CSV table of C-alpha atoms and ligand atoms in Angstrom, one decimal:
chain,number,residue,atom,x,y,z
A,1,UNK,CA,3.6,82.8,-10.9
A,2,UNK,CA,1.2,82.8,-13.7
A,3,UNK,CA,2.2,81.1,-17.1
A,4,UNK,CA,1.3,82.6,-20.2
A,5,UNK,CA,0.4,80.4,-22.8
A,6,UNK,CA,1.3,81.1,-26.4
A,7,UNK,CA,-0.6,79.3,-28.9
A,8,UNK,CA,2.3,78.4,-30.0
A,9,UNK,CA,3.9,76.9,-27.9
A,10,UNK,CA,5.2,73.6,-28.2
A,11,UNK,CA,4.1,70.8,-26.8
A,12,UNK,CA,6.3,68.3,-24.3
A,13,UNK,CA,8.2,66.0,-25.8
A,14,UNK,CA,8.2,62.7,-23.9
A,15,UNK,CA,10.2,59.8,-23.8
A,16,UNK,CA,9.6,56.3,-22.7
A,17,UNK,CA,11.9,52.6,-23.4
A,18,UNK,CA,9.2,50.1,-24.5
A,19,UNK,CA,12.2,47.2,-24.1
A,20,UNK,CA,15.7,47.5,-23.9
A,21,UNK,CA,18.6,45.2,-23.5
A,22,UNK,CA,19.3,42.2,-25.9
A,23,UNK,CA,15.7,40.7,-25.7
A,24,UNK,CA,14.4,43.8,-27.8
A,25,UNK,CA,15.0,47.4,-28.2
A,26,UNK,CA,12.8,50.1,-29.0
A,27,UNK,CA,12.5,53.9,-27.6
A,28,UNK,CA,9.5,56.2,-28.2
A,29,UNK,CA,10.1,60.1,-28.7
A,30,UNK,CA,7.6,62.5,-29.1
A,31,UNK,CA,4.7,64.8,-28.1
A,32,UNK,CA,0.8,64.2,-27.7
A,33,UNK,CA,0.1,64.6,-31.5
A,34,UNK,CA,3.5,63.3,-33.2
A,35,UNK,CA,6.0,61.0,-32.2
A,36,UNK,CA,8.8,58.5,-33.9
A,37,UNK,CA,10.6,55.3,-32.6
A,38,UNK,CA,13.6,54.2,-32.5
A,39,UNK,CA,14.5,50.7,-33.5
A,40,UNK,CA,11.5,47.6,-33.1
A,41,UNK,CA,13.2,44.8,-31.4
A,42,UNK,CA,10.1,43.8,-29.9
A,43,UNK,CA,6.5,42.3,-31.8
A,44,UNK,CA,4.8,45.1,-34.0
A,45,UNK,CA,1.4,44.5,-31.2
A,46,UNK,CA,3.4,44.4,-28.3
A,47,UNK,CA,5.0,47.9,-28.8
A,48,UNK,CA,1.5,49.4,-29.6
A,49,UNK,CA,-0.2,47.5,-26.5
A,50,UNK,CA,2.5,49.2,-24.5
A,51,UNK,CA,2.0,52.7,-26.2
A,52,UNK,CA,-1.5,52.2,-25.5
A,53,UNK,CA,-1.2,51.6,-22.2
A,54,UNK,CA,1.3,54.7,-21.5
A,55,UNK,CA,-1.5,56.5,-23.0
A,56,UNK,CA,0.3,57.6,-26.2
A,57,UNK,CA,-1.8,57.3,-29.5
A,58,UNK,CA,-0.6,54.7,-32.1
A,59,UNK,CA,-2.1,56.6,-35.1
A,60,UNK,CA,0.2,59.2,-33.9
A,61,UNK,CA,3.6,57.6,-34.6
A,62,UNK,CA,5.2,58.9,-38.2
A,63,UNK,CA,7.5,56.7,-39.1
A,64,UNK,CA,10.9,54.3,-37.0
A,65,UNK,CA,14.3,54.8,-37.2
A,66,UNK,CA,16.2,51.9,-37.2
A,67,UNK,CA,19.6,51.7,-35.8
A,68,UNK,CA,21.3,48.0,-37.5
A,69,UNK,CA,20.1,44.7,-38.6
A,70,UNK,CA,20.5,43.0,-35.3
A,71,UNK,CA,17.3,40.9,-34.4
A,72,UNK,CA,17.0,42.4,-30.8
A,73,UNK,CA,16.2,45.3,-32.8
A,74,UNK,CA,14.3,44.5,-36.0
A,75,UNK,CA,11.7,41.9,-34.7
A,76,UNK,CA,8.8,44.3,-35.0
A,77,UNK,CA,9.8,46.4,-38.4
A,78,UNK,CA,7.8,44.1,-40.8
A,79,UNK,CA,4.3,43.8,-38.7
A,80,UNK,CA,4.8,48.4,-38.0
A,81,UNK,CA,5.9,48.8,-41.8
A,82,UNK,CA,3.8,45.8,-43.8
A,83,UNK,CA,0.6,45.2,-41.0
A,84,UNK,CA,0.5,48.9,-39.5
A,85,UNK,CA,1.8,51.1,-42.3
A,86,UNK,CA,4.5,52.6,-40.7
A,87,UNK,CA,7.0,53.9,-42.8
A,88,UNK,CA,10.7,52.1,-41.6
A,89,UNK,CA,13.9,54.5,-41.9
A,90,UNK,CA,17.5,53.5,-42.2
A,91,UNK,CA,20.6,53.3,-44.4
A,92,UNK,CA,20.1,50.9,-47.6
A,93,UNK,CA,23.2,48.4,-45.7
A,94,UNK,CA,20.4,47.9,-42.9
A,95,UNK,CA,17.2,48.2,-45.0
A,96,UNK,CA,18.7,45.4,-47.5
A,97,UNK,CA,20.1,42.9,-45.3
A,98,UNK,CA,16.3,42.9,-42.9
A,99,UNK,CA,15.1,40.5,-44.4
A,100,UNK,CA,17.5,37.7,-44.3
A,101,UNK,CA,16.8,38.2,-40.5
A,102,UNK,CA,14.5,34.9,-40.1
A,103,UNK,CA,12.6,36.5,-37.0
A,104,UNK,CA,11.2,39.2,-39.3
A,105,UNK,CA,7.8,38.1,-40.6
A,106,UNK,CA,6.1,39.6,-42.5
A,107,UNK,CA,8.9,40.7,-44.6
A,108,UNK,CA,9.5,44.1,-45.5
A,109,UNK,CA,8.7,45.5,-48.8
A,110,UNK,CA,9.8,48.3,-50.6
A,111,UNK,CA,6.9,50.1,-50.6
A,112,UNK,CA,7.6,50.5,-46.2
A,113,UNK,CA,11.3,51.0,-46.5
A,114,UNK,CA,12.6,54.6,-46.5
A,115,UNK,CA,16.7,55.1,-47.2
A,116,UNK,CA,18.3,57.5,-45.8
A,117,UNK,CA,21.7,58.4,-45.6
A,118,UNK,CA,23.9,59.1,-42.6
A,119,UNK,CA,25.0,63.1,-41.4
A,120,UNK,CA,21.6,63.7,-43.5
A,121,UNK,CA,18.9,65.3,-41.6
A,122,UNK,CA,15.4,64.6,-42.7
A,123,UNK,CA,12.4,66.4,-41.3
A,124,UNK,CA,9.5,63.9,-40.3
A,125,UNK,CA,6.8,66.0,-38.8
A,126,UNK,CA,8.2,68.3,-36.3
A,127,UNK,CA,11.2,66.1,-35.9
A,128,UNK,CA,14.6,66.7,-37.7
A,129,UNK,CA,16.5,63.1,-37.4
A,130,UNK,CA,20.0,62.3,-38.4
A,131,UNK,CA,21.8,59.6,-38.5
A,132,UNK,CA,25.3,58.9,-37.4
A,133,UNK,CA,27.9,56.1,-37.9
A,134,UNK,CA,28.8,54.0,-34.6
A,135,UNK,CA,30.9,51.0,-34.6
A,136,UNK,CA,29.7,47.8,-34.2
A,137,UNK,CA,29.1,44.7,-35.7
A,138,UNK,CA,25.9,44.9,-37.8
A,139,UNK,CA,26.1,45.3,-41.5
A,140,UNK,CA,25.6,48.8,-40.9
A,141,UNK,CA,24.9,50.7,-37.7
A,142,UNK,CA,24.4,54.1,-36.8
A,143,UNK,CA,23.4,56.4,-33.4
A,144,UNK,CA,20.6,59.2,-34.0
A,145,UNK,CA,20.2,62.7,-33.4
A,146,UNK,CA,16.6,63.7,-32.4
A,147,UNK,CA,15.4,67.6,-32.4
A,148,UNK,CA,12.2,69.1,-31.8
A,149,UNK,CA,11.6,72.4,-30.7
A,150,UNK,CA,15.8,73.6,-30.1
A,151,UNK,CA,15.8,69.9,-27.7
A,152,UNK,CA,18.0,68.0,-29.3
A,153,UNK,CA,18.2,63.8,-27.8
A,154,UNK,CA,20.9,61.6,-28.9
A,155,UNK,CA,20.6,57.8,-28.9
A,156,UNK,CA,24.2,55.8,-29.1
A,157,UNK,CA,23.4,51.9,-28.7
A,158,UNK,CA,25.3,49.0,-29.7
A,159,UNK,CA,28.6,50.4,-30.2
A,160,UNK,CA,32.0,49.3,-28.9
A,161,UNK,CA,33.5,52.8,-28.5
A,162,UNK,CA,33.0,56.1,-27.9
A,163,UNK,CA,34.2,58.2,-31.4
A,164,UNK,CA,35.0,61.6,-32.1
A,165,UNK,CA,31.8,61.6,-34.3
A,166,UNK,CA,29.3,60.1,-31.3
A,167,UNK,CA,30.9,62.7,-28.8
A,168,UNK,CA,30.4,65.2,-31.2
A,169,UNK,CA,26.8,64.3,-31.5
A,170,UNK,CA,26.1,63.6,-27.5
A,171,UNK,CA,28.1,66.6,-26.5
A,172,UNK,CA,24.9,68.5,-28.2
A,173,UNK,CA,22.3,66.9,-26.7
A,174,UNK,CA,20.1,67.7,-23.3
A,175,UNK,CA,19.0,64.0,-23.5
A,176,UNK,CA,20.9,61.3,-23.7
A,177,UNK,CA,20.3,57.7,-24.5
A,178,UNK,CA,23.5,55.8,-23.9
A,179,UNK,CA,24.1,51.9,-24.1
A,180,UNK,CA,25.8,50.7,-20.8
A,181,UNK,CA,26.2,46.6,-21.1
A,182,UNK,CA,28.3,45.1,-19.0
A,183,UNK,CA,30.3,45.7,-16.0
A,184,UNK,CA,34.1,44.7,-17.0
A,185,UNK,CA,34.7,42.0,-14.1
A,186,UNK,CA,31.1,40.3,-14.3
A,187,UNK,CA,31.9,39.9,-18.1
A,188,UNK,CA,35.6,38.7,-17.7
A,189,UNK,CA,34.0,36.7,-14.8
A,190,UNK,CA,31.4,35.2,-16.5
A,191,UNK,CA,29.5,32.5,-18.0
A,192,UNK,CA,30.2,33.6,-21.5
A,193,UNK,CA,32.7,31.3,-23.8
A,194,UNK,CA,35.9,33.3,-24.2
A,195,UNK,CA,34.9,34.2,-28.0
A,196,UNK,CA,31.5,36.2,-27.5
A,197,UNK,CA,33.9,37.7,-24.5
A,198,UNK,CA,36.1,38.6,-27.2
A,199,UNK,CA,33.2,40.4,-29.5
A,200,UNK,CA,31.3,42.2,-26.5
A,201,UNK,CA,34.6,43.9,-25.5
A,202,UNK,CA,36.5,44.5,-28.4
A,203,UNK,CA,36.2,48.4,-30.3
A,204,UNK,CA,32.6,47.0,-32.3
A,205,UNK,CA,31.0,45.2,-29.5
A,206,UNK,CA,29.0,46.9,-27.0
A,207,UNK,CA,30.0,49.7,-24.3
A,208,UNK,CA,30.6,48.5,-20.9
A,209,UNK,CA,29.8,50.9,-17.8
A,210,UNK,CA,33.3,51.8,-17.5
A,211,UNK,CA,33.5,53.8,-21.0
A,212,UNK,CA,29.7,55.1,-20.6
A,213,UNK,CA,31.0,56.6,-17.4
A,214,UNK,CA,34.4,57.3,-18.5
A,215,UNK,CA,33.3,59.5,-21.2
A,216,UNK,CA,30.6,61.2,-19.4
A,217,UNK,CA,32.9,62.2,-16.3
A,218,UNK,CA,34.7,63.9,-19.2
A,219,UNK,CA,32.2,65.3,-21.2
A,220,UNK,CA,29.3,66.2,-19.0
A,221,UNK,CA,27.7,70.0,-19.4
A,222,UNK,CA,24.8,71.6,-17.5
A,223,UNK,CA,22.9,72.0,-20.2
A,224,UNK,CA,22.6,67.8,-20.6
A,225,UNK,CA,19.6,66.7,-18.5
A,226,UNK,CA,18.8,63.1,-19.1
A,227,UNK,CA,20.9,60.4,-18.9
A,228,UNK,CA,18.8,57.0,-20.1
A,229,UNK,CA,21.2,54.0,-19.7
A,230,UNK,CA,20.3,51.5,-22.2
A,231,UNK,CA,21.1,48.0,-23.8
A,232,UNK,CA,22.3,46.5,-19.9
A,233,UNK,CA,23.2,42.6,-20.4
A,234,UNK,CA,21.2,40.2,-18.5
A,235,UNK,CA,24.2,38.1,-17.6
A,236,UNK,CA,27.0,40.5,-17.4
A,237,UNK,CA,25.2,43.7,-15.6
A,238,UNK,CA,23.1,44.8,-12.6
A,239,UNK,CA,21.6,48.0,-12.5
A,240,UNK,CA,22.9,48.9,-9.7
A,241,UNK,CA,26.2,48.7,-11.1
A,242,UNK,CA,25.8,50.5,-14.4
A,243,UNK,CA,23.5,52.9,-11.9
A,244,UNK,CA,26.6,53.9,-9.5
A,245,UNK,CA,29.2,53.8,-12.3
A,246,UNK,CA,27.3,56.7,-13.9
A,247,UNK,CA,26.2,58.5,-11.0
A,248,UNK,CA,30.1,58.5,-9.8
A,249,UNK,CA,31.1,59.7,-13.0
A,250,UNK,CA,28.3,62.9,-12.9
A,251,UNK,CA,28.9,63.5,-9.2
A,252,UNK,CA,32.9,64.0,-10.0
A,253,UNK,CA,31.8,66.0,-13.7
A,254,UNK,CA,29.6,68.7,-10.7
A,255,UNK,CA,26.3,67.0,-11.3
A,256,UNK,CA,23.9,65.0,-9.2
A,257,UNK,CA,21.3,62.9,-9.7
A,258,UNK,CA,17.7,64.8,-8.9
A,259,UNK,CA,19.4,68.0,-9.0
A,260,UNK,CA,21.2,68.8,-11.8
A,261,UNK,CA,20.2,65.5,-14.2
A,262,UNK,CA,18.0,62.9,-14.1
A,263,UNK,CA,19.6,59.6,-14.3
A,264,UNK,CA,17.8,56.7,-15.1
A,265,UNK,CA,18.2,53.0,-15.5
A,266,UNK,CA,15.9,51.6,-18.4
A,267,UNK,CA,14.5,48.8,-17.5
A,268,UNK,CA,15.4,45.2,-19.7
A,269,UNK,CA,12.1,43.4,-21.0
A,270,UNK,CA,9.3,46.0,-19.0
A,271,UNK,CA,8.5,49.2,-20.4
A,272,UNK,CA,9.8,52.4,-18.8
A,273,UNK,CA,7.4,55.3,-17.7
A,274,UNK,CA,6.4,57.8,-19.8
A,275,UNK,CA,8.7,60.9,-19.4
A,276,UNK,CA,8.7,64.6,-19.9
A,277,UNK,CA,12.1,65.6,-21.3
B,1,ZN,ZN1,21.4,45.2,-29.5
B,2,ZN,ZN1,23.6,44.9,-32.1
């Protein structure tokens, strides 16, 4: 079958983890000649090395979204916003309490911060981008909404539940990003003194396989194509365990994995490959 190519038509959007987990979060979204990230949890020159080498073009990145004022995921934000000139987005809770985080050096002045305000959408590029409230323990936190072209990815990390307002959102979306720490027994099991047990678990801790899964066996549609697990703990995780718990959960909502959705596994530390959405 022959292809006809409109000038106008748009180009791939691509997605790709740079790091995820609680040693540094940051996702790229975007398309040959514009792209944004999410969060910077990792050195400013580590995330462009790692663009680099996935082949995507630094000078093409607008602008990054920040989620909350958790290190694991503002490390980076003052060597993209002061070094690199990369504009940094987020609500003024986050964008005022960065820089008592002691790992962010350079610190970030006002002249790279950009506030914006939650169920706002702001056009960057191509890119519409809003905001959401998820519960968790930062001083302010929030999920995004990502469209470009009618595709519409959702990222919900760091957030101890599932709410009305995130399943709203995700129920939208053909790509989803979705935080899966910890398996229930390995954390109950585990190392971990009672107390951090206690703030991992509770409503605005972090989402364990189980309610990932849970809400997906629920809520899953055909038009959602992508399922990204993110944020897995080191300690309290495999991925082979947040892997079957969410390919159980598709498999009894009709889908399968390399049929109907692509399920993936982000990997902690490493970058992911570079993927067509
Ligand atoms: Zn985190
Ligand atoms: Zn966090």
């Amino acid at each position: 079958m022959i292809r006809t190519l409109s000038l106008f038509e748009p180009e791939p959007l691509r997605f790709m983890s740079l790091t995820s987990g609680s040693c540094g979060n940051c996702y790229y979204i975007g398309t040959t000649v514009e792209g944004i990230l999410i969060d910077a949890g990792i050195g400013a020159r580590t995330i462009r090395k790692r663009l680099k080498k996935a082949g995507v073009d630094f000078d093409t990145i607008l602008g990054v979204f920040i989620t909350h004022d958790h290190s694991d995921h503002i490390k980076g934000v003052g060597g993209l916003g002061e070094k690199m000139g990369k504009p940094i987005f987020s609500t003024i809770g986050v964008l005022s309490h960065i820089n008592e985080n002691l790992t962010v050096q350079p610190k970030l002045s006002t002249a790279s911060r950009r506030e914006i305000r939650k169920n706002e959408t702001i056009g960057i590029g191509n890119f519409s981008v809003t905001a959401f409230n998820v519960i968790h323990d930062g001083h302010d936190n929030m999920g995004y909404r990502v469209e470009y072209e009618g595709d519409v990815i959702v990222i919900a990390t760091d957030l101890g539940d599932i709410t009305d307002e995130v399943s709203r959102h995700l129920m939208q979306a053909q790509h989803i990003v979705i935080e899966s720490n910890y398996d229930d027994e390995m954390l109950m099991n585990g190392p971990y003194p009672q107390t951090l047990k206690n703030r991992i678990s509770s409503g605005n801790g972090h989402l364990s396989n189980r309610k990932a899964s849970e809400w997906m066996r629920k809520h899953w549609t055909p038009q959602m194509k992508d399922v990204f697990l993110c944020h897995l703990s080191a300690q309290n995780n495999t991925p082979e365990l947040a892997y079957n718990s969410m390919s159980n959960a598709l498999e009894q909502a009709g889908a399968k994995d390399g049929e109907t959705v692509r399920l993936k596994v982000l990997p902690r530390r490493m970058e992911s490959d570079l993927m067509i959405l």
